[in-house]
Amino acid sequence: MIRRRLKGMGVALITPFNEDGSVDYDSLIRLVEYQVQNGTDFLCVLGTTAETPTLTAEEKKKIKELVIERVNGRIPILLGISSNCTQTVVDTLKNDDFTGVDAVLVAVPYYNKPSQEGIYQHYKAIAEATKLPVVLYNVPGRTGVNMTAATTLRLARDFENIVAIKEASGDITQMDDIIKNKPENFDVISGDDGITFPLITLGAVGVISVIGNAFPREFSRMTRLALAGDYSSALDIHHKFTELFKLLFVDGNPAGVKAMLNMMGMIKNRLRLPLVPTRITTFEEMRRILDELKIKC
């Protein structure tokens, strides 16, 4: 169904801002090209890391169109269209233009805290509203409710166009249960950089990465090595980034990766409220680690 499988290292693309708080579209274009030229396998556009809740409808439309135009079919595009209102997602699928979009990413409804049956019915309505491939997104740390393995597997079996899940529950046992019992045409994708390596050894097909914004070449290589079964080489790269994984989220996402990109001279270190940049102590600790890794910034 999907033209190209969402496998390997996808990147949850950030939204760069100018000093006045407006979207920095020039930096966004450079970031997209940086990703395509350095091994990123697909882009996740307008997800959590993009600070999507703070973007206007017009900004989201322009970002989507700009990324699609710049990518020009070179790698797949996964577009975030999450809402805690089912009808809003359904209306978006029925009315918006999805030309150039390969699949949509839809998070478990947040704040409402639906039951497992409510989660199932949410995704059922979405799957029936589109022919596009749908990727589930389970991130209970943000949504306030966990989608169980049983619900995930029920959706995977019942709807052909529900093709994968971005799993960020942090529960390895739950993820392994999904991998072990899933249909053949359904994939598990890591939603957490730090557990990508172990999850691939269990049977996941890749990651939607935050750190890949800054280090697409290195992290995509780790992912490909792990997928190829070269666990020793992949583990070496994984361990090099272990400290950075922790620092990425200590002051919230995407504050950490935006600080890294700022050190590399790629963007301004700006976020939109209620998010703020990393603390100076975190910033300097990141710089120390990057210097030790001999990554130019």
PDB file of C-alpha atoms in Angstrom:
ATOM      1  CA  MET A   1       0.000   0.000   0.000  1.00  0.00           C
ATOM      2  CA  ILE A   2       2.711   2.473   0.962  1.00  0.00           C
ATOM      3  CA  ARG A   3       5.020   3.247  -1.928  1.00  0.00           C
ATOM      4  CA  ARG A   4       8.102   2.823   0.227  1.00  0.00           C
ATOM      5  CA  ARG A   5       8.271   1.136   3.582  1.00  0.00           C
ATOM      6  CA  LEU A   6       8.991   3.342   6.598  1.00  0.00           C
ATOM      7  CA  LYS A   7      12.140   1.526   7.609  1.00  0.00           C
ATOM      8  CA  GLY A   8      15.478   2.702   8.985  1.00  0.00           C
ATOM      9  CA  MET A   9      16.035   6.117  10.533  1.00  0.00           C
ATOM     10  CA  GLY A  10      13.222   8.594  10.184  1.00  0.00           C
ATOM     11  CA  VAL A  11      13.736  12.057  11.647  1.00  0.00           C
ATOM     12  CA  ALA A  12      11.128  13.971  13.647  1.00  0.00           C
ATOM     13  CA  LEU A  13      11.863  17.302  12.000  1.00  0.00           C
ATOM     14  CA  ILE A  14      12.155  20.390  14.223  1.00  0.00           C
ATOM     15  CA  THR A  15      10.701  23.805  13.338  1.00  0.00           C
ATOM     16  CA  PRO A  16      13.398  26.514  13.377  1.00  0.00           C
ATOM     17  CA  PHE A  17      12.385  30.005  14.486  1.00  0.00           C
ATOM     18  CA  ASN A  18      13.827  33.470  13.909  1.00  0.00           C
ATOM     19  CA  GLU A  19      14.726  35.777  16.788  1.00  0.00           C
ATOM     20  CA  ASP A  20      11.329  37.486  16.433  1.00  0.00           C
ATOM     21  CA  GLY A  21       9.585  34.125  16.879  1.00  0.00           C
ATOM     22  CA  SER A  22       8.516  33.677  13.256  1.00  0.00           C
ATOM     23  CA  VAL A  23       9.196  30.419  11.410  1.00  0.00           C
ATOM     24  CA  ASP A  24      12.666  30.427   9.847  1.00  0.00           C
ATOM     25  CA  TYR A  25      11.780  28.858   6.504  1.00  0.00           C
ATOM     26  CA  ASP A  26      15.288  29.361   5.071  1.00  0.00           C
ATOM     27  CA  SER A  27      16.826  27.293   7.876  1.00  0.00           C
ATOM     28  CA  LEU A  28      14.079  24.707   7.457  1.00  0.00           C
ATOM     29  CA  ILE A  29      15.019  24.272   3.794  1.00  0.00           C
ATOM     30  CA  ARG A  30      18.683  23.812   4.751  1.00  0.00           C
ATOM     31  CA  LEU A  31      17.739  21.273   7.432  1.00  0.00           C
ATOM     32  CA  VAL A  32      15.659  19.240   4.995  1.00  0.00           C
ATOM     33  CA  GLU A  33      18.513  19.138   2.515  1.00  0.00           C
ATOM     34  CA  TYR A  34      20.946  18.225   5.309  1.00  0.00           C
ATOM     35  CA  GLN A  35      18.732  15.256   6.175  1.00  0.00           C
ATOM     36  CA  VAL A  36      18.330  14.025   2.607  1.00  0.00           C
ATOM     37  CA  GLN A  37      22.054  14.328   1.874  1.00  0.00           C
ATOM     38  CA  ASN A  38      23.155  12.561   5.073  1.00  0.00           C
ATOM     39  CA  GLY A  39      21.321   9.273   5.095  1.00  0.00           C
ATOM     40  CA  THR A  40      17.906   9.955   6.630  1.00  0.00           C
ATOM     41  CA  ASP A  41      15.498   7.303   5.365  1.00  0.00           C
ATOM     42  CA  PHE A  42      12.266   9.276   5.840  1.00  0.00           C
ATOM     43  CA  LEU A  43      11.019  12.501   7.416  1.00  0.00           C
ATOM     44  CA  CYS A  44       8.333  12.873  10.057  1.00  0.00           C
ATOM     45  CA  VAL A  45       6.858  16.340   9.550  1.00  0.00           C
ATOM     46  CA  LEU A  46       4.658  18.251  12.030  1.00  0.00           C
ATOM     47  CA  GLY A  47       5.074  15.860  14.925  1.00  0.00           C
ATOM     48  CA  THR A  48       5.697  16.663  18.586  1.00  0.00           C
ATOM     49  CA  THR A  49       9.316  17.671  17.975  1.00  0.00           C
ATOM     50  CA  ALA A  50       8.114  20.298  15.476  1.00  0.00           C
ATOM     51  CA  GLU A  51       6.353  22.179  18.310  1.00  0.00           C
ATOM     52  CA  THR A  52       3.189  21.670  16.275  1.00  0.00           C
ATOM     53  CA  PRO A  53       0.770  22.767  19.049  1.00  0.00           C
ATOM     54  CA  THR A  54       2.278  26.273  18.844  1.00  0.00           C
ATOM     55  CA  LEU A  55       2.054  26.579  15.046  1.00  0.00           C
ATOM     56  CA  THR A  56      -0.821  28.310  13.267  1.00  0.00           C
ATOM     57  CA  ALA A  57      -2.843  26.499  10.606  1.00  0.00           C
ATOM     58  CA  GLU A  58      -1.210  28.660   7.942  1.00  0.00           C
ATOM     59  CA  GLU A  59       2.301  27.904   9.239  1.00  0.00           C
ATOM     60  CA  LYS A  60       1.596  24.170   9.269  1.00  0.00           C
ATOM     61  CA  LYS A  61       0.288  24.318   5.710  1.00  0.00           C
ATOM     62  CA  LYS A  62       3.348  26.224   4.510  1.00  0.00           C
ATOM     63  CA  ILE A  63       5.782  23.888   6.321  1.00  0.00           C
ATOM     64  CA  LYS A  64       4.102  20.832   4.831  1.00  0.00           C
ATOM     65  CA  GLU A  65       4.173  22.262   1.313  1.00  0.00           C
ATOM     66  CA  LEU A  66       7.773  23.491   1.610  1.00  0.00           C
ATOM     67  CA  VAL A  67       9.094  20.134   2.864  1.00  0.00           C
ATOM     68  CA  ILE A  68       7.214  18.182   0.183  1.00  0.00           C
ATOM     69  CA  GLU A  69       8.529  20.498  -2.520  1.00  0.00           C
ATOM     70  CA  ARG A  70      12.114  20.335  -1.244  1.00  0.00           C
ATOM     71  CA  VAL A  71      12.162  16.562  -0.747  1.00  0.00           C
ATOM     72  CA  ASN A  72      10.687  16.107  -4.221  1.00  0.00           C
ATOM     73  CA  GLY A  73      10.047  12.390  -3.755  1.00  0.00           C
ATOM     74  CA  ARG A  74      13.611  11.511  -2.724  1.00  0.00           C
ATOM     75  CA  ILE A  75      12.565   9.992   0.603  1.00  0.00           C
ATOM     76  CA  PRO A  76       9.142   9.199   2.123  1.00  0.00           C
ATOM     77  CA  ILE A  77       7.242  11.796   4.157  1.00  0.00           C
ATOM     78  CA  LEU A  78       5.231  10.862   7.241  1.00  0.00           C
ATOM     79  CA  LEU A  79       2.871  13.702   8.203  1.00  0.00           C
ATOM     80  CA  GLY A  80       1.586  14.237  11.740  1.00  0.00           C
ATOM     81  CA  ILE A  81      -2.143  15.017  11.925  1.00  0.00           C
ATOM     82  CA  SER A  82      -2.938  14.199  15.556  1.00  0.00           C
ATOM     83  CA  SER A  83      -5.863  15.627  17.517  1.00  0.00           C
ATOM     84  CA  ASN A  84      -7.793  14.637  20.624  1.00  0.00           C
ATOM     85  CA  CYS A  85     -10.964  15.177  18.579  1.00  0.00           C
ATOM     86  CA  THR A  86     -11.600  12.217  16.264  1.00  0.00           C
ATOM     87  CA  GLN A  87     -13.811  14.219  13.913  1.00  0.00           C
ATOM     88  CA  THR A  88     -11.077  16.833  13.441  1.00  0.00           C
ATOM     89  CA  VAL A  89      -8.659  14.156  12.180  1.00  0.00           C
ATOM     90  CA  VAL A  90     -11.354  12.634   9.945  1.00  0.00           C
ATOM     91  CA  ASP A  91     -12.214  16.047   8.467  1.00  0.00           C
ATOM     92  CA  THR A  92      -8.533  16.763   7.848  1.00  0.00           C
ATOM     93  CA  LEU A  93      -8.149  13.472   5.990  1.00  0.00           C
ATOM     94  CA  LYS A  94     -11.224  14.142   3.877  1.00  0.00           C
ATOM     95  CA  ASN A  95     -10.550  17.780   3.046  1.00  0.00           C
ATOM     96  CA  ASP A  96      -6.801  18.472   2.985  1.00  0.00           C
ATOM     97  CA  ASP A  97      -4.417  17.879   0.093  1.00  0.00           C
ATOM     98  CA  PHE A  98      -2.080  14.957   0.810  1.00  0.00           C
ATOM     99  CA  THR A  99      -0.211  14.988  -2.488  1.00  0.00           C
ATOM    100  CA  GLY A 100       3.407  14.062  -1.735  1.00  0.00           C
ATOM    101  CA  VAL A 101       2.569  12.526   1.649  1.00  0.00           C
ATOM    102  CA  ASP A 102       3.360   8.821   1.976  1.00  0.00           C
ATOM    103  CA  ALA A 103       1.646   8.126   5.318  1.00  0.00           C
ATOM    104  CA  VAL A 104       0.084   9.898   8.291  1.00  0.00           C
ATOM    105  CA  LEU A 105       1.106   9.695  11.950  1.00  0.00           C
ATOM    106  CA  VAL A 106      -1.720   9.871  14.495  1.00  0.00           C
ATOM    107  CA  ALA A 107      -1.096   9.920  18.245  1.00  0.00           C
ATOM    108  CA  VAL A 108      -3.358   8.346  20.826  1.00  0.00           C
ATOM    109  CA  PRO A 109      -5.822  11.098  21.868  1.00  0.00           C
ATOM    110  CA  TYR A 110      -4.332  13.232  24.617  1.00  0.00           C
ATOM    111  CA  TYR A 111      -5.974  14.901  27.647  1.00  0.00           C
ATOM    112  CA  ASN A 112      -9.333  13.122  27.121  1.00  0.00           C
ATOM    113  CA  LYS A 113      -7.873   9.848  28.525  1.00  0.00           C
ATOM    114  CA  PRO A 114     -10.111   7.499  26.504  1.00  0.00           C
ATOM    115  CA  SER A 115     -10.621   3.826  27.343  1.00  0.00           C
ATOM    116  CA  GLN A 116      -9.013   1.127  25.189  1.00  0.00           C
ATOM    117  CA  GLU A 117     -12.310   0.808  23.312  1.00  0.00           C
ATOM    118  CA  GLY A 118     -12.332   4.575  22.769  1.00  0.00           C
ATOM    119  CA  ILE A 119      -8.787   4.424  21.374  1.00  0.00           C
ATOM    120  CA  TYR A 120      -9.811   1.588  19.058  1.00  0.00           C
ATOM    121  CA  GLN A 121     -12.857   3.488  17.792  1.00  0.00           C
ATOM    122  CA  HIS A 122     -10.734   6.637  17.264  1.00  0.00           C
ATOM    123  CA  TYR A 123      -8.353   4.797  14.962  1.00  0.00           C
ATOM    124  CA  LYS A 124     -11.158   2.826  13.312  1.00  0.00           C
ATOM    125  CA  ALA A 125     -12.820   6.072  12.227  1.00  0.00           C
ATOM    126  CA  ILE A 126      -9.491   7.392  10.937  1.00  0.00           C
ATOM    127  CA  ALA A 127      -8.594   4.234   9.016  1.00  0.00           C
ATOM    128  CA  GLU A 128     -12.014   4.187   7.368  1.00  0.00           C
ATOM    129  CA  ALA A 129     -11.730   7.863   6.369  1.00  0.00           C
ATOM    130  CA  THR A 130      -8.622   7.458   4.189  1.00  0.00           C
ATOM    131  CA  LYS A 131      -6.723   5.195   1.839  1.00  0.00           C
ATOM    132  CA  LEU A 132      -3.442   6.586   3.137  1.00  0.00           C
ATOM    133  CA  PRO A 133      -1.269   4.349   5.307  1.00  0.00           C
ATOM    134  CA  VAL A 134      -1.775   5.200   8.986  1.00  0.00           C
ATOM    135  CA  VAL A 135       0.977   4.966  11.613  1.00  0.00           C
ATOM    136  CA  LEU A 136      -0.211   4.718  15.219  1.00  0.00           C
ATOM    137  CA  TYR A 137       1.693   6.699  17.861  1.00  0.00           C
ATOM    138  CA  ASN A 138       1.704   5.512  21.458  1.00  0.00           C
ATOM    139  CA  VAL A 139       3.344   8.006  23.811  1.00  0.00           C
ATOM    140  CA  PRO A 140       1.638   7.798  27.222  1.00  0.00           C
ATOM    141  CA  GLY A 141       4.111  10.196  28.809  1.00  0.00           C
ATOM    142  CA  ARG A 142       2.474  12.940  26.728  1.00  0.00           C
ATOM    143  CA  THR A 143      -1.063  11.670  26.154  1.00  0.00           C
ATOM    144  CA  GLY A 144      -1.828  10.469  29.677  1.00  0.00           C
ATOM    145  CA  VAL A 145      -3.017   7.038  28.537  1.00  0.00           C
ATOM    146  CA  ASN A 146      -1.210   3.938  27.287  1.00  0.00           C
ATOM    147  CA  MET A 147      -2.480   2.020  24.272  1.00  0.00           C
ATOM    148  CA  THR A 148      -2.034  -1.603  25.277  1.00  0.00           C
ATOM    149  CA  ALA A 149      -0.443  -4.263  23.117  1.00  0.00           C
ATOM    150  CA  ALA A 150      -3.868  -5.905  22.791  1.00  0.00           C
ATOM    151  CA  THR A 151      -5.416  -2.741  21.327  1.00  0.00           C
ATOM    152  CA  THR A 152      -2.470  -2.187  18.986  1.00  0.00           C
ATOM    153  CA  LEU A 153      -2.659  -5.763  17.715  1.00  0.00           C
ATOM    154  CA  ARG A 154      -6.434  -5.549  17.288  1.00  0.00           C
ATOM    155  CA  LEU A 155      -6.045  -2.459  15.105  1.00  0.00           C
ATOM    156  CA  ALA A 156      -3.170  -4.013  13.139  1.00  0.00           C
ATOM    157  CA  ARG A 157      -5.279  -7.073  12.337  1.00  0.00           C
ATOM    158  CA  ASP A 158      -8.528  -5.254  11.579  1.00  0.00           C
ATOM    159  CA  PHE A 159      -7.340  -2.503   9.212  1.00  0.00           C
ATOM    160  CA  GLU A 160      -5.067  -3.066   6.230  1.00  0.00           C
ATOM    161  CA  ASN A 161      -4.050   0.590   6.017  1.00  0.00           C
ATOM    162  CA  ILE A 162      -2.877   0.723   9.650  1.00  0.00           C
ATOM    163  CA  VAL A 163       0.675  -0.229   8.763  1.00  0.00           C
ATOM    164  CA  ALA A 164       2.895   0.544  11.763  1.00  0.00           C
ATOM    165  CA  ILE A 165       3.193   1.943  15.257  1.00  0.00           C
ATOM    166  CA  LYS A 166       5.644   4.463  16.636  1.00  0.00           C
ATOM    167  CA  GLU A 167       6.058   2.974  20.107  1.00  0.00           C
ATOM    168  CA  ALA A 168       7.244   5.326  22.846  1.00  0.00           C
ATOM    169  CA  SER A 169       5.673   3.725  25.907  1.00  0.00           C
ATOM    170  CA  GLY A 170       9.081   2.871  27.345  1.00  0.00           C
ATOM    171  CA  ASP A 171       7.773  -0.590  28.156  1.00  0.00           C
ATOM    172  CA  ILE A 172      10.060  -3.074  26.404  1.00  0.00           C
ATOM    173  CA  THR A 173       7.847  -6.001  27.414  1.00  0.00           C
ATOM    174  CA  GLN A 174       4.835  -4.367  25.765  1.00  0.00           C
ATOM    175  CA  MET A 175       6.822  -3.596  22.613  1.00  0.00           C
ATOM    176  CA  ASP A 176       8.137  -7.139  22.435  1.00  0.00           C
ATOM    177  CA  ASP A 177       4.589  -8.472  22.806  1.00  0.00           C
ATOM    178  CA  ILE A 178       3.531  -6.406  19.773  1.00  0.00           C
ATOM    179  CA  ILE A 179       6.529  -7.514  17.710  1.00  0.00           C
ATOM    180  CA  LYS A 180       5.999 -11.175  18.610  1.00  0.00           C
ATOM    181  CA  ASN A 181       2.270 -11.248  17.790  1.00  0.00           C
ATOM    182  CA  LYS A 182       1.821  -8.663  15.021  1.00  0.00           C
ATOM    183  CA  PRO A 183       0.678  -9.423  11.460  1.00  0.00           C
ATOM    184  CA  GLU A 184       3.482  -9.727   8.922  1.00  0.00           C
ATOM    185  CA  ASN A 185       2.532  -6.476   7.159  1.00  0.00           C
ATOM    186  CA  PHE A 186       2.613  -4.381  10.369  1.00  0.00           C
ATOM    187  CA  ASP A 187       5.815  -2.727  11.636  1.00  0.00           C
ATOM    188  CA  VAL A 188       7.054  -1.496  14.997  1.00  0.00           C
ATOM    189  CA  ILE A 189       9.136   1.699  14.946  1.00  0.00           C
ATOM    190  CA  SER A 190      10.993   3.004  17.981  1.00  0.00           C
ATOM    191  CA  GLY A 191       9.833   6.367  19.276  1.00  0.00           C
ATOM    192  CA  ASP A 192      12.828   6.780  21.560  1.00  0.00           C
ATOM    193  CA  ASP A 193      16.434   7.212  20.401  1.00  0.00           C
ATOM    194  CA  GLY A 194      17.867   5.587  23.519  1.00  0.00           C
ATOM    195  CA  ILE A 195      16.107   2.233  23.038  1.00  0.00           C
ATOM    196  CA  THR A 196      16.378   2.029  19.253  1.00  0.00           C
ATOM    197  CA  PHE A 197      19.265  -0.430  19.299  1.00  0.00           C
ATOM    198  CA  PRO A 198      17.708  -2.957  21.723  1.00  0.00           C
ATOM    199  CA  LEU A 199      14.304  -2.636  20.051  1.00  0.00           C
ATOM    200  CA  ILE A 200      15.768  -3.441  16.625  1.00  0.00           C
ATOM    201  CA  THR A 201      17.369  -6.567  18.086  1.00  0.00           C
ATOM    202  CA  LEU A 202      13.844  -7.623  19.082  1.00  0.00           C
ATOM    203  CA  GLY A 203      12.445  -7.014  15.596  1.00  0.00           C
ATOM    204  CA  ALA A 204      11.620  -3.318  15.223  1.00  0.00           C
ATOM    205  CA  VAL A 205      12.312  -1.878  11.755  1.00  0.00           C
ATOM    206  CA  GLY A 206      13.744   1.501  12.729  1.00  0.00           C
ATOM    207  CA  VAL A 207      13.224   4.733  14.638  1.00  0.00           C
ATOM    208  CA  ILE A 208      11.604   8.133  14.351  1.00  0.00           C
ATOM    209  CA  SER A 209      14.542  10.016  15.795  1.00  0.00           C
ATOM    210  CA  VAL A 210      15.093  13.330  17.551  1.00  0.00           C
ATOM    211  CA  ILE A 211      18.898  13.219  17.673  1.00  0.00           C
ATOM    212  CA  GLY A 212      18.883  12.464  13.937  1.00  0.00           C
ATOM    213  CA  ASN A 213      18.076  16.149  13.341  1.00  0.00           C
ATOM    214  CA  ALA A 214      21.660  16.939  14.341  1.00  0.00           C
ATOM    215  CA  PHE A 215      23.479  13.702  13.484  1.00  0.00           C
ATOM    216  CA  PRO A 216      21.675  11.967  10.618  1.00  0.00           C
ATOM    217  CA  ARG A 217      24.774  10.337   9.153  1.00  0.00           C
ATOM    218  CA  GLU A 218      25.927   8.771  12.422  1.00  0.00           C
ATOM    219  CA  PHE A 219      22.550   7.673  13.726  1.00  0.00           C
ATOM    220  CA  SER A 220      21.280   6.335  10.406  1.00  0.00           C
ATOM    221  CA  ARG A 221      24.470   4.255  10.172  1.00  0.00           C
ATOM    222  CA  MET A 222      23.825   2.816  13.625  1.00  0.00           C
ATOM    223  CA  THR A 223      20.262   1.950  12.606  1.00  0.00           C
ATOM    224  CA  ARG A 224      21.307   0.297   9.343  1.00  0.00           C
ATOM    225  CA  LEU A 225      24.061  -1.716  11.022  1.00  0.00           C
ATOM    226  CA  ALA A 226      21.604  -2.990  13.624  1.00  0.00           C
ATOM    227  CA  LEU A 227      19.034  -3.872  10.956  1.00  0.00           C
ATOM    228  CA  ALA A 228      21.749  -5.753   9.054  1.00  0.00           C
ATOM    229  CA  GLY A 229      22.568  -7.778  12.171  1.00  0.00           C
ATOM    230  CA  ASP A 230      25.969  -6.164  12.794  1.00  0.00           C
ATOM    231  CA  TYR A 231      25.130  -5.611  16.437  1.00  0.00           C
ATOM    232  CA  SER A 232      28.694  -5.088  17.621  1.00  0.00           C
ATOM    233  CA  SER A 233      29.339  -2.148  15.283  1.00  0.00           C
ATOM    234  CA  ALA A 234      25.882  -0.690  15.936  1.00  0.00           C
ATOM    235  CA  LEU A 235      26.383  -0.934  19.688  1.00  0.00           C
ATOM    236  CA  ASP A 236      29.660   1.001  19.446  1.00  0.00           C
ATOM    237  CA  ILE A 237      27.816   3.939  17.863  1.00  0.00           C
ATOM    238  CA  HIS A 238      24.903   3.630  20.293  1.00  0.00           C
ATOM    239  CA  HIS A 239      27.263   3.890  23.257  1.00  0.00           C
ATOM    240  CA  LYS A 240      28.942   7.005  21.845  1.00  0.00           C
ATOM    241  CA  PHE A 241      25.618   8.821  22.031  1.00  0.00           C
ATOM    242  CA  THR A 242      24.363   7.470  25.372  1.00  0.00           C
ATOM    243  CA  GLU A 243      25.103  10.650  27.345  1.00  0.00           C
ATOM    244  CA  LEU A 244      23.536  12.835  24.673  1.00  0.00           C
ATOM    245  CA  PHE A 245      20.355  10.742  24.706  1.00  0.00           C
ATOM    246  CA  LYS A 246      19.898  11.686  28.365  1.00  0.00           C
ATOM    247  CA  LEU A 247      20.611  15.379  27.794  1.00  0.00           C
ATOM    248  CA  LEU A 248      18.169  15.616  24.882  1.00  0.00           C
ATOM    249  CA  PHE A 249      15.137  15.580  27.144  1.00  0.00           C
ATOM    250  CA  VAL A 250      16.365  16.857  30.507  1.00  0.00           C
ATOM    251  CA  ASP A 251      14.969  20.325  29.713  1.00  0.00           C
ATOM    252  CA  GLY A 252      12.196  19.100  27.422  1.00  0.00           C
ATOM    253  CA  ASN A 253      11.964  18.257  23.728  1.00  0.00           C
ATOM    254  CA  PRO A 254      12.991  19.802  21.333  1.00  0.00           C
ATOM    255  CA  ALA A 255      15.050  22.118  23.544  1.00  0.00           C
ATOM    256  CA  GLY A 256      17.955  19.661  23.626  1.00  0.00           C
ATOM    257  CA  VAL A 257      18.261  18.997  19.925  1.00  0.00           C
ATOM    258  CA  LYS A 258      17.733  22.680  19.109  1.00  0.00           C
ATOM    259  CA  ALA A 259      20.674  23.499  21.384  1.00  0.00           C
ATOM    260  CA  MET A 260      22.783  20.951  19.475  1.00  0.00           C
ATOM    261  CA  LEU A 261      21.765  22.382  16.111  1.00  0.00           C
ATOM    262  CA  ASN A 262      22.543  25.883  17.382  1.00  0.00           C
ATOM    263  CA  MET A 263      26.061  24.768  18.416  1.00  0.00           C
ATOM    264  CA  MET A 264      26.484  23.447  14.883  1.00  0.00           C
ATOM    265  CA  GLY A 265      25.508  26.846  13.438  1.00  0.00           C
ATOM    266  CA  MET A 266      22.379  25.528  11.740  1.00  0.00           C
ATOM    267  CA  ILE A 267      19.573  27.324  13.598  1.00  0.00           C
ATOM    268  CA  LYS A 268      18.878  29.974  16.212  1.00  0.00           C
ATOM    269  CA  ASN A 269      18.293  28.601  19.688  1.00  0.00           C
ATOM    270  CA  ARG A 270      14.640  29.665  19.786  1.00  0.00           C
ATOM    271  CA  LEU A 271      11.493  27.851  20.885  1.00  0.00           C
ATOM    272  CA  ARG A 272       7.904  28.988  21.274  1.00  0.00           C
ATOM    273  CA  LEU A 273       6.329  29.352  24.677  1.00  0.00           C
ATOM    274  CA  PRO A 274       5.535  27.469  26.794  1.00  0.00           C
ATOM    275  CA  LEU A 275       8.811  25.789  25.763  1.00  0.00           C
ATOM    276  CA  VAL A 276      12.115  27.524  26.472  1.00  0.00           C
ATOM    277  CA  PRO A 277      15.763  26.791  25.587  1.00  0.00           C
ATOM    278  CA  THR A 278      17.940  24.451  27.632  1.00  0.00           C
ATOM    279  CA  ARG A 279      19.648  25.702  30.754  1.00  0.00           C
ATOM    280  CA  ILE A 280      23.201  26.962  30.370  1.00  0.00           C
ATOM    281  CA  THR A 281      24.486  23.986  32.372  1.00  0.00           C
ATOM    282  CA  THR A 282      22.829  21.547  29.959  1.00  0.00           C
ATOM    283  CA  PHE A 283      24.098  23.508  26.957  1.00  0.00           C
ATOM    284  CA  GLU A 284      27.690  23.435  28.194  1.00  0.00           C
ATOM    285  CA  GLU A 285      27.504  19.739  29.083  1.00  0.00           C
ATOM    286  CA  MET A 286      26.346  19.004  25.541  1.00  0.00           C
ATOM    287  CA  ARG A 287      29.213  21.045  24.135  1.00  0.00           C
ATOM    288  CA  ARG A 288      31.706  19.097  26.287  1.00  0.00           C
ATOM    289  CA  ILE A 289      30.397  15.751  25.063  1.00  0.00           C
ATOM    290  CA  LEU A 290      30.369  16.848  21.437  1.00  0.00           C
ATOM    291  CA  ASP A 291      33.959  18.034  21.774  1.00  0.00           C
ATOM    292  CA  GLU A 292      34.940  14.644  23.203  1.00  0.00           C
ATOM    293  CA  LEU A 293      33.198  12.912  20.312  1.00  0.00           C
ATOM    294  CA  LYS A 294      35.135  15.228  17.963  1.00  0.00           C
ATOM    295  CA  ILE A 295      31.900  16.201  16.227  1.00  0.00           C
ATOM    296  CA  LYS A 296      32.416  19.620  14.717  1.00  0.00           C
ATOM    297  CA  CYS A 297      30.106  22.319  16.068  1.00  0.00           C
TER     298      CYS A 297
END
